[in-house]
Amino acid sequence: MSEIAPFRSVSSEKLSEQISRQLLERIIAGSYKPGDLLPPERDLATVFGVSRVVVREGLNSLVSKGILTVRQGRGTTVNPIKDWNTLDPEVLMLLHGDQVFDKLIQFRRILEPELAALAAQNITQEELEELHAFSDLPDTDTVEDHVERDTTFHLIIARATQNPVLLIVLTSVSELLRESRRRTFAVPNELAKARDWHLVLYEAISRRDPAAARQAMLTHLSQVESGLKKYNTLYP
């Protein structure tokens, strides 16, 4: 096994998330194997330069993902991979790397064009107004604002199908979609392209034209795929 770099101290916001991410990286790299005990909270707190409360929050995050088990008086152990929540975006990305975004695009191509077509048939006037409100991605917003507006835009389309099962399916990958959007919007000009395609989608759905809505979503997803490839080139 290649040599693993030491843990890095953390100093910015969301410390517990940084700690859980570093621990998960170590577990996936094999530094801690299934059945192994993690260092005690007090030792991790010293290494990371944070309080035990923050360390505990980070550990609890991994417990919630099925990666760790905490037993009173026995410490914290690593669970077998079969017990992990492999639908968790962070776990997926660390297990499969950037390939997970290729799989996500494949998933979206199967699902979202039909969501758009169904939305064009079934959308209510109230939903149409809501879709229009979220179609824009203002330049004055932050990247996280753009991510949330884009996420909401696509969820409105799913809701407008009037099929709650389809909405549940899309919602199940929301966090992975958010990370995909963060990457896409980090690429110059991709935000403007997304804004343009939101407008095309909105207009097709507002005309109640399922075929046009389906094609607009397919083309939009090709633009997203191109943006992700550019991200990988810019930030290898």
PDB file of C-alpha atoms in Angstrom:
ATOM      1  CA  MET A   1       0.000   0.000   0.000  1.00  0.00           C
ATOM      2  CA  SER A   2       1.291   3.474  -0.846  1.00  0.00           C
ATOM      3  CA  GLU A   3       2.220   5.737   2.039  1.00  0.00           C
ATOM      4  CA  ILE A   4      -0.724   7.728   3.381  1.00  0.00           C
ATOM      5  CA  ALA A   5      -0.222  11.400   4.224  1.00  0.00           C
ATOM      6  CA  PRO A   6      -0.934  12.456   7.818  1.00  0.00           C
ATOM      7  CA  PHE A   7      -4.282  13.940   8.781  1.00  0.00           C
ATOM      8  CA  ARG A   8      -4.565  17.655   8.021  1.00  0.00           C
ATOM      9  CA  SER A   9      -5.656  20.116  10.691  1.00  0.00           C
ATOM     10  CA  VAL A  10      -8.902  21.889   9.899  1.00  0.00           C
ATOM     11  CA  SER A  11      -9.645  25.552  10.413  1.00  0.00           C
ATOM     12  CA  SER A  12     -12.629  26.713   8.323  1.00  0.00           C
ATOM     13  CA  GLU A  13     -16.388  26.314   8.736  1.00  0.00           C
ATOM     14  CA  LYS A  14     -18.178  22.953   8.858  1.00  0.00           C
ATOM     15  CA  LEU A  15     -15.292  21.369  10.718  1.00  0.00           C
ATOM     16  CA  SER A  16     -17.187  18.190  11.482  1.00  0.00           C
ATOM     17  CA  GLU A  17     -17.829  17.613   7.760  1.00  0.00           C
ATOM     18  CA  GLN A  18     -14.135  18.031   6.995  1.00  0.00           C
ATOM     19  CA  ILE A  19     -13.259  15.541   9.723  1.00  0.00           C
ATOM     20  CA  SER A  20     -15.776  12.965   8.500  1.00  0.00           C
ATOM     21  CA  ARG A  21     -14.464  13.388   4.939  1.00  0.00           C
ATOM     22  CA  GLN A  22     -10.835  12.879   5.972  1.00  0.00           C
ATOM     23  CA  LEU A  23     -11.734   9.814   8.019  1.00  0.00           C
ATOM     24  CA  LEU A  24     -13.762   8.402   5.134  1.00  0.00           C
ATOM     25  CA  GLU A  25     -10.839   8.984   2.762  1.00  0.00           C
ATOM     26  CA  ARG A  26      -8.610   6.997   5.138  1.00  0.00           C
ATOM     27  CA  ILE A  27     -11.105   4.178   5.426  1.00  0.00           C
ATOM     28  CA  ILE A  28     -11.508   3.893   1.644  1.00  0.00           C
ATOM     29  CA  ALA A  29      -7.708   4.059   1.204  1.00  0.00           C
ATOM     30  CA  GLY A  30      -7.388   1.080   3.560  1.00  0.00           C
ATOM     31  CA  SER A  31      -5.744   2.807   6.511  1.00  0.00           C
ATOM     32  CA  TYR A  32      -8.652   1.549   8.611  1.00  0.00           C
ATOM     33  CA  LYS A  33     -10.157  -1.764   7.522  1.00  0.00           C
ATOM     34  CA  PRO A  34     -13.504  -3.345   8.467  1.00  0.00           C
ATOM     35  CA  GLY A  35     -13.357  -4.315  12.121  1.00  0.00           C
ATOM     36  CA  ASP A  36     -10.542  -1.877  12.945  1.00  0.00           C
ATOM     37  CA  LEU A  37     -10.870   0.531  15.846  1.00  0.00           C
ATOM     38  CA  LEU A  38     -10.500   4.248  15.183  1.00  0.00           C
ATOM     39  CA  PRO A  39      -8.370   6.334  17.555  1.00  0.00           C
ATOM     40  CA  PRO A  40     -10.248   7.620  20.635  1.00  0.00           C
ATOM     41  CA  GLU A  41     -12.128  10.922  20.347  1.00  0.00           C
ATOM     42  CA  ARG A  42      -9.586  12.760  22.495  1.00  0.00           C
ATOM     43  CA  ASP A  43      -6.722  11.672  20.208  1.00  0.00           C
ATOM     44  CA  LEU A  44      -8.611  12.691  17.064  1.00  0.00           C
ATOM     45  CA  ALA A  45      -9.464  16.036  18.664  1.00  0.00           C
ATOM     46  CA  THR A  46      -5.758  16.652  19.276  1.00  0.00           C
ATOM     47  CA  VAL A  47      -4.759  15.637  15.742  1.00  0.00           C
ATOM     48  CA  PHE A  48      -7.414  17.804  14.084  1.00  0.00           C
ATOM     49  CA  GLY A  49      -7.036  20.689  16.518  1.00  0.00           C
ATOM     50  CA  VAL A  50     -10.731  20.824  17.411  1.00  0.00           C
ATOM     51  CA  SER A  51     -12.970  19.979  20.355  1.00  0.00           C
ATOM     52  CA  ARG A  52     -14.225  16.483  21.108  1.00  0.00           C
ATOM     53  CA  VAL A  53     -17.747  17.714  20.373  1.00  0.00           C
ATOM     54  CA  VAL A  54     -16.752  18.516  16.783  1.00  0.00           C
ATOM     55  CA  VAL A  55     -15.017  15.134  16.422  1.00  0.00           C
ATOM     56  CA  ARG A  56     -18.128  13.410  17.759  1.00  0.00           C
ATOM     57  CA  GLU A  57     -20.279  15.203  15.169  1.00  0.00           C
ATOM     58  CA  GLY A  58     -17.937  14.030  12.415  1.00  0.00           C
ATOM     59  CA  LEU A  59     -18.043  10.450  13.683  1.00  0.00           C
ATOM     60  CA  ASN A  60     -21.834  10.539  13.985  1.00  0.00           C
ATOM     61  CA  SER A  61     -22.048  11.565  10.333  1.00  0.00           C
ATOM     62  CA  LEU A  62     -20.183   8.392   9.366  1.00  0.00           C
ATOM     63  CA  VAL A  63     -22.342   6.347  11.740  1.00  0.00           C
ATOM     64  CA  SER A  64     -25.433   7.661   9.922  1.00  0.00           C
ATOM     65  CA  LYS A  65     -23.924   6.479   6.625  1.00  0.00           C
ATOM     66  CA  GLY A  66     -23.439   2.967   8.036  1.00  0.00           C
ATOM     67  CA  ILE A  67     -19.645   3.274   7.851  1.00  0.00           C
ATOM     68  CA  LEU A  68     -18.902   3.260  11.574  1.00  0.00           C
ATOM     69  CA  THR A  69     -20.393   1.683  14.676  1.00  0.00           C
ATOM     70  CA  VAL A  70     -19.897   3.247  18.100  1.00  0.00           C
ATOM     71  CA  ARG A  71     -20.146   0.880  21.068  1.00  0.00           C
ATOM     72  CA  GLN A  72     -20.099   2.263  24.565  1.00  0.00           C
ATOM     73  CA  GLY A  73     -16.900   1.212  26.284  1.00  0.00           C
ATOM     74  CA  ARG A  74     -15.557  -0.526  23.162  1.00  0.00           C
ATOM     75  CA  GLY A  75     -14.807   2.393  20.869  1.00  0.00           C
ATOM     76  CA  THR A  76     -15.584   3.125  17.226  1.00  0.00           C
ATOM     77  CA  THR A  77     -15.159   0.381  14.623  1.00  0.00           C
ATOM     78  CA  VAL A  78     -15.266   0.347  10.822  1.00  0.00           C
ATOM     79  CA  ASN A  79     -18.163  -1.594   9.300  1.00  0.00           C
ATOM     80  CA  PRO A  80     -17.947  -3.875   6.227  1.00  0.00           C
ATOM     81  CA  ILE A  81     -18.671  -2.077   2.937  1.00  0.00           C
ATOM     82  CA  LYS A  82     -21.905  -4.080   2.569  1.00  0.00           C
ATOM     83  CA  ASP A  83     -23.281  -2.100   5.534  1.00  0.00           C
ATOM     84  CA  TRP A  84     -22.427   1.321   4.076  1.00  0.00           C
ATOM     85  CA  ASN A  85     -25.005   3.629   2.555  1.00  0.00           C
ATOM     86  CA  THR A  86     -23.568   3.491  -0.942  1.00  0.00           C
ATOM     87  CA  LEU A  87     -26.273   5.873  -2.197  1.00  0.00           C
ATOM     88  CA  ASP A  88     -24.703   8.662  -0.156  1.00  0.00           C
ATOM     89  CA  PRO A  89     -23.061  11.114  -2.612  1.00  0.00           C
ATOM     90  CA  GLU A  90     -19.842  11.473  -0.613  1.00  0.00           C
ATOM     91  CA  VAL A  91     -19.448   7.701  -0.328  1.00  0.00           C
ATOM     92  CA  LEU A  92     -20.250   7.225  -4.013  1.00  0.00           C
ATOM     93  CA  MET A  93     -17.717   9.822  -5.126  1.00  0.00           C
ATOM     94  CA  LEU A  94     -14.929   8.397  -2.991  1.00  0.00           C
ATOM     95  CA  LEU A  95     -15.670   4.797  -3.979  1.00  0.00           C
ATOM     96  CA  HIS A  96     -16.086   5.425  -7.715  1.00  0.00           C
ATOM     97  CA  GLY A  97     -14.342   8.742  -8.384  1.00  0.00           C
ATOM     98  CA  ASP A  98     -15.451  10.980 -11.237  1.00  0.00           C
ATOM     99  CA  GLN A  99     -17.060   8.000 -13.001  1.00  0.00           C
ATOM    100  CA  VAL A 100     -20.069   8.513 -10.758  1.00  0.00           C
ATOM    101  CA  PHE A 101     -20.901  11.691 -12.697  1.00  0.00           C
ATOM    102  CA  ASP A 102     -20.848   9.771 -15.989  1.00  0.00           C
ATOM    103  CA  LYS A 103     -23.353   7.363 -14.435  1.00  0.00           C
ATOM    104  CA  LEU A 104     -25.401  10.291 -13.181  1.00  0.00           C
ATOM    105  CA  ILE A 105     -25.673  11.756 -16.688  1.00  0.00           C
ATOM    106  CA  GLN A 106     -26.778   8.339 -17.962  1.00  0.00           C
ATOM    107  CA  PHE A 107     -29.435   8.219 -15.232  1.00  0.00           C
ATOM    108  CA  ARG A 108     -30.622  11.730 -16.057  1.00  0.00           C
ATOM    109  CA  ARG A 109     -30.873  10.963 -19.786  1.00  0.00           C
ATOM    110  CA  ILE A 110     -33.127   8.015 -19.010  1.00  0.00           C
ATOM    111  CA  LEU A 111     -35.366   9.909 -16.590  1.00  0.00           C
ATOM    112  CA  GLU A 112     -35.478  13.662 -17.093  1.00  0.00           C
ATOM    113  CA  PRO A 113     -36.542  13.981 -20.756  1.00  0.00           C
ATOM    114  CA  GLU A 114     -39.665  11.992 -19.895  1.00  0.00           C
ATOM    115  CA  LEU A 115     -40.199  14.118 -16.794  1.00  0.00           C
ATOM    116  CA  ALA A 116     -40.142  17.207 -19.010  1.00  0.00           C
ATOM    117  CA  ALA A 117     -42.577  15.649 -21.492  1.00  0.00           C
ATOM    118  CA  LEU A 118     -44.990  14.636 -18.723  1.00  0.00           C
ATOM    119  CA  ALA A 119     -44.679  18.047 -17.097  1.00  0.00           C
ATOM    120  CA  ALA A 120     -45.670  19.679 -20.390  1.00  0.00           C
ATOM    121  CA  GLN A 121     -48.857  17.618 -20.291  1.00  0.00           C
ATOM    122  CA  ASN A 122     -49.722  17.903 -16.608  1.00  0.00           C
ATOM    123  CA  ILE A 123     -48.253  21.097 -15.141  1.00  0.00           C
ATOM    124  CA  THR A 124     -50.630  23.389 -13.252  1.00  0.00           C
ATOM    125  CA  GLN A 125     -50.688  27.147 -13.694  1.00  0.00           C
ATOM    126  CA  GLU A 126     -49.268  27.601 -10.197  1.00  0.00           C
ATOM    127  CA  GLU A 127     -46.394  25.216 -10.965  1.00  0.00           C
ATOM    128  CA  LEU A 128     -45.775  26.971 -14.281  1.00  0.00           C
ATOM    129  CA  GLU A 129     -45.418  30.305 -12.497  1.00  0.00           C
ATOM    130  CA  GLU A 130     -43.079  28.711  -9.972  1.00  0.00           C
ATOM    131  CA  LEU A 131     -41.007  27.181 -12.772  1.00  0.00           C
ATOM    132  CA  HIS A 132     -40.673  30.587 -14.426  1.00  0.00           C
ATOM    133  CA  ALA A 133     -39.562  32.142 -11.137  1.00  0.00           C
ATOM    134  CA  PHE A 134     -36.742  29.614 -10.781  1.00  0.00           C
ATOM    135  CA  SER A 135     -35.710  29.501 -14.454  1.00  0.00           C
ATOM    136  CA  ASP A 136     -33.284  32.401 -14.067  1.00  0.00           C
ATOM    137  CA  LEU A 137     -29.797  32.072 -12.566  1.00  0.00           C
ATOM    138  CA  PRO A 138     -28.866  35.684 -11.702  1.00  0.00           C
ATOM    139  CA  ASP A 139     -25.214  36.674 -12.084  1.00  0.00           C
ATOM    140  CA  THR A 140     -25.408  38.396  -8.695  1.00  0.00           C
ATOM    141  CA  ASP A 141     -26.132  35.105  -6.896  1.00  0.00           C
ATOM    142  CA  THR A 142     -23.472  32.901  -5.320  1.00  0.00           C
ATOM    143  CA  VAL A 143     -22.588  29.485  -6.732  1.00  0.00           C
ATOM    144  CA  GLU A 144     -24.582  27.849  -3.929  1.00  0.00           C
ATOM    145  CA  ASP A 145     -27.567  30.049  -4.806  1.00  0.00           C
ATOM    146  CA  HIS A 146     -27.279  28.881  -8.412  1.00  0.00           C
ATOM    147  CA  VAL A 147     -27.035  25.257  -7.294  1.00  0.00           C
ATOM    148  CA  GLU A 148     -30.187  25.563  -5.182  1.00  0.00           C
ATOM    149  CA  ARG A 149     -32.154  27.416  -7.866  1.00  0.00           C
ATOM    150  CA  ASP A 150     -31.148  24.862 -10.508  1.00  0.00           C
ATOM    151  CA  THR A 151     -32.032  21.985  -8.181  1.00  0.00           C
ATOM    152  CA  THR A 152     -35.429  23.530  -7.448  1.00  0.00           C
ATOM    153  CA  PHE A 153     -36.087  24.160 -11.158  1.00  0.00           C
ATOM    154  CA  HIS A 154     -35.622  20.485 -12.002  1.00  0.00           C
ATOM    155  CA  LEU A 155     -37.606  19.305  -8.970  1.00  0.00           C
ATOM    156  CA  ILE A 156     -40.530  21.521 -10.013  1.00  0.00           C
ATOM    157  CA  ILE A 157     -40.511  19.772 -13.395  1.00  0.00           C
ATOM    158  CA  ALA A 158     -40.564  16.393 -11.631  1.00  0.00           C
ATOM    159  CA  ARG A 159     -43.410  17.510  -9.353  1.00  0.00           C
ATOM    160  CA  ALA A 160     -45.341  18.850 -12.348  1.00  0.00           C
ATOM    161  CA  THR A 161     -45.575  15.332 -13.794  1.00  0.00           C
ATOM    162  CA  GLN A 162     -48.167  14.717 -11.040  1.00  0.00           C
ATOM    163  CA  ASN A 163     -46.425  11.382 -10.421  1.00  0.00           C
ATOM    164  CA  PRO A 164     -45.017  11.370  -6.870  1.00  0.00           C
ATOM    165  CA  VAL A 165     -42.962   8.235  -7.539  1.00  0.00           C
ATOM    166  CA  LEU A 166     -40.953  10.046 -10.214  1.00  0.00           C
ATOM    167  CA  LEU A 167     -40.379  12.954  -7.831  1.00  0.00           C
ATOM    168  CA  ILE A 168     -39.090  10.537  -5.170  1.00  0.00           C
ATOM    169  CA  VAL A 169     -36.695   8.956  -7.682  1.00  0.00           C
ATOM    170  CA  LEU A 170     -35.183  12.303  -8.678  1.00  0.00           C
ATOM    171  CA  THR A 171     -35.070  13.546  -5.083  1.00  0.00           C
ATOM    172  CA  SER A 172     -33.096  10.451  -4.061  1.00  0.00           C
ATOM    173  CA  VAL A 173     -30.054  11.732  -5.977  1.00  0.00           C
ATOM    174  CA  SER A 174     -30.460  15.417  -5.085  1.00  0.00           C
ATOM    175  CA  GLU A 175     -27.179  15.679  -3.194  1.00  0.00           C
ATOM    176  CA  LEU A 176     -25.249  14.063  -6.018  1.00  0.00           C
ATOM    177  CA  LEU A 177     -26.944  16.429  -8.457  1.00  0.00           C
ATOM    178  CA  ARG A 178     -25.944  19.378  -6.297  1.00  0.00           C
ATOM    179  CA  GLU A 179     -22.293  18.345  -6.440  1.00  0.00           C
ATOM    180  CA  SER A 180     -22.573  17.911 -10.214  1.00  0.00           C
ATOM    181  CA  ARG A 181     -23.958  21.448 -10.469  1.00  0.00           C
ATOM    182  CA  ARG A 182     -21.191  22.891  -8.305  1.00  0.00           C
ATOM    183  CA  ARG A 183     -18.702  21.453 -10.770  1.00  0.00           C
ATOM    184  CA  THR A 184     -20.555  22.621 -13.861  1.00  0.00           C
ATOM    185  CA  PHE A 185     -21.030  26.176 -12.580  1.00  0.00           C
ATOM    186  CA  ALA A 186     -17.318  26.414 -11.767  1.00  0.00           C
ATOM    187  CA  VAL A 187     -16.634  26.298 -15.528  1.00  0.00           C
ATOM    188  CA  PRO A 188     -16.670  29.656 -17.363  1.00  0.00           C
ATOM    189  CA  ASN A 189     -19.806  30.292 -19.470  1.00  0.00           C
ATOM    190  CA  GLU A 190     -21.650  27.179 -18.256  1.00  0.00           C
ATOM    191  CA  LEU A 191     -23.966  29.223 -16.050  1.00  0.00           C
ATOM    192  CA  ALA A 192     -25.107  31.297 -19.033  1.00  0.00           C
ATOM    193  CA  LYS A 193     -25.727  28.116 -21.036  1.00  0.00           C
ATOM    194  CA  ALA A 194     -27.794  26.627 -18.214  1.00  0.00           C
ATOM    195  CA  ARG A 195     -29.808  29.847 -17.991  1.00  0.00           C
ATOM    196  CA  ASP A 196     -30.533  29.726 -21.744  1.00  0.00           C
ATOM    197  CA  TRP A 197     -31.661  26.104 -21.621  1.00  0.00           C
ATOM    198  CA  HIS A 198     -33.853  26.750 -18.602  1.00  0.00           C
ATOM    199  CA  LEU A 199     -35.683  29.328 -20.697  1.00  0.00           C
ATOM    200  CA  VAL A 200     -36.045  26.908 -23.629  1.00  0.00           C
ATOM    201  CA  LEU A 201     -37.380  24.243 -21.261  1.00  0.00           C
ATOM    202  CA  TYR A 202     -39.795  26.645 -19.624  1.00  0.00           C
ATOM    203  CA  GLU A 203     -41.132  27.833 -22.983  1.00  0.00           C
ATOM    204  CA  ALA A 204     -41.647  24.267 -24.261  1.00  0.00           C
ATOM    205  CA  ILE A 205     -43.459  23.250 -21.085  1.00  0.00           C
ATOM    206  CA  SER A 206     -45.556  26.432 -21.033  1.00  0.00           C
ATOM    207  CA  ARG A 207     -46.637  25.676 -24.637  1.00  0.00           C
ATOM    208  CA  ARG A 208     -47.679  22.222 -23.410  1.00  0.00           C
ATOM    209  CA  ASP A 209     -45.452  20.664 -26.085  1.00  0.00           C
ATOM    210  CA  PRO A 210     -44.164  17.294 -24.774  1.00  0.00           C
ATOM    211  CA  ALA A 211     -41.917  16.574 -27.767  1.00  0.00           C
ATOM    212  CA  ALA A 212     -40.217  19.970 -27.572  1.00  0.00           C
ATOM    213  CA  ALA A 213     -39.814  19.666 -23.802  1.00  0.00           C
ATOM    214  CA  ARG A 214     -38.274  16.212 -24.155  1.00  0.00           C
ATOM    215  CA  GLN A 215     -35.798  17.412 -26.791  1.00  0.00           C
ATOM    216  CA  ALA A 216     -34.925  20.543 -24.818  1.00  0.00           C
ATOM    217  CA  MET A 217     -34.065  18.443 -21.770  1.00  0.00           C
ATOM    218  CA  LEU A 218     -31.934  16.054 -23.837  1.00  0.00           C
ATOM    219  CA  THR A 219     -29.973  18.956 -25.303  1.00  0.00           C
ATOM    220  CA  HIS A 220     -29.633  20.576 -21.879  1.00  0.00           C
ATOM    221  CA  LEU A 221     -28.188  17.346 -20.474  1.00  0.00           C
ATOM    222  CA  SER A 222     -25.659  17.215 -23.312  1.00  0.00           C
ATOM    223  CA  GLN A 223     -24.613  20.730 -22.286  1.00  0.00           C
ATOM    224  CA  VAL A 224     -24.280  19.552 -18.662  1.00  0.00           C
ATOM    225  CA  GLU A 225     -22.157  16.592 -19.743  1.00  0.00           C
ATOM    226  CA  SER A 226     -19.896  18.907 -21.746  1.00  0.00           C
ATOM    227  CA  GLY A 227     -19.532  21.190 -18.720  1.00  0.00           C
ATOM    228  CA  LEU A 228     -18.507  18.296 -16.483  1.00  0.00           C
ATOM    229  CA  LYS A 229     -15.862  17.208 -18.992  1.00  0.00           C
ATOM    230  CA  LYS A 230     -14.493  20.752 -19.082  1.00  0.00           C
ATOM    231  CA  TYR A 231     -14.400  20.770 -15.279  1.00  0.00           C
ATOM    232  CA  ASN A 232     -12.279  17.608 -15.285  1.00  0.00           C
ATOM    233  CA  THR A 233      -9.893  19.241 -17.763  1.00  0.00           C
ATOM    234  CA  LEU A 234      -9.662  22.497 -15.808  1.00  0.00           C
ATOM    235  CA  TYR A 235      -9.450  20.857 -12.369  1.00  0.00           C
ATOM    236  CA  PRO A 236      -7.776  17.458 -12.868  1.00  0.00           C
TER     237      PRO A 236
END
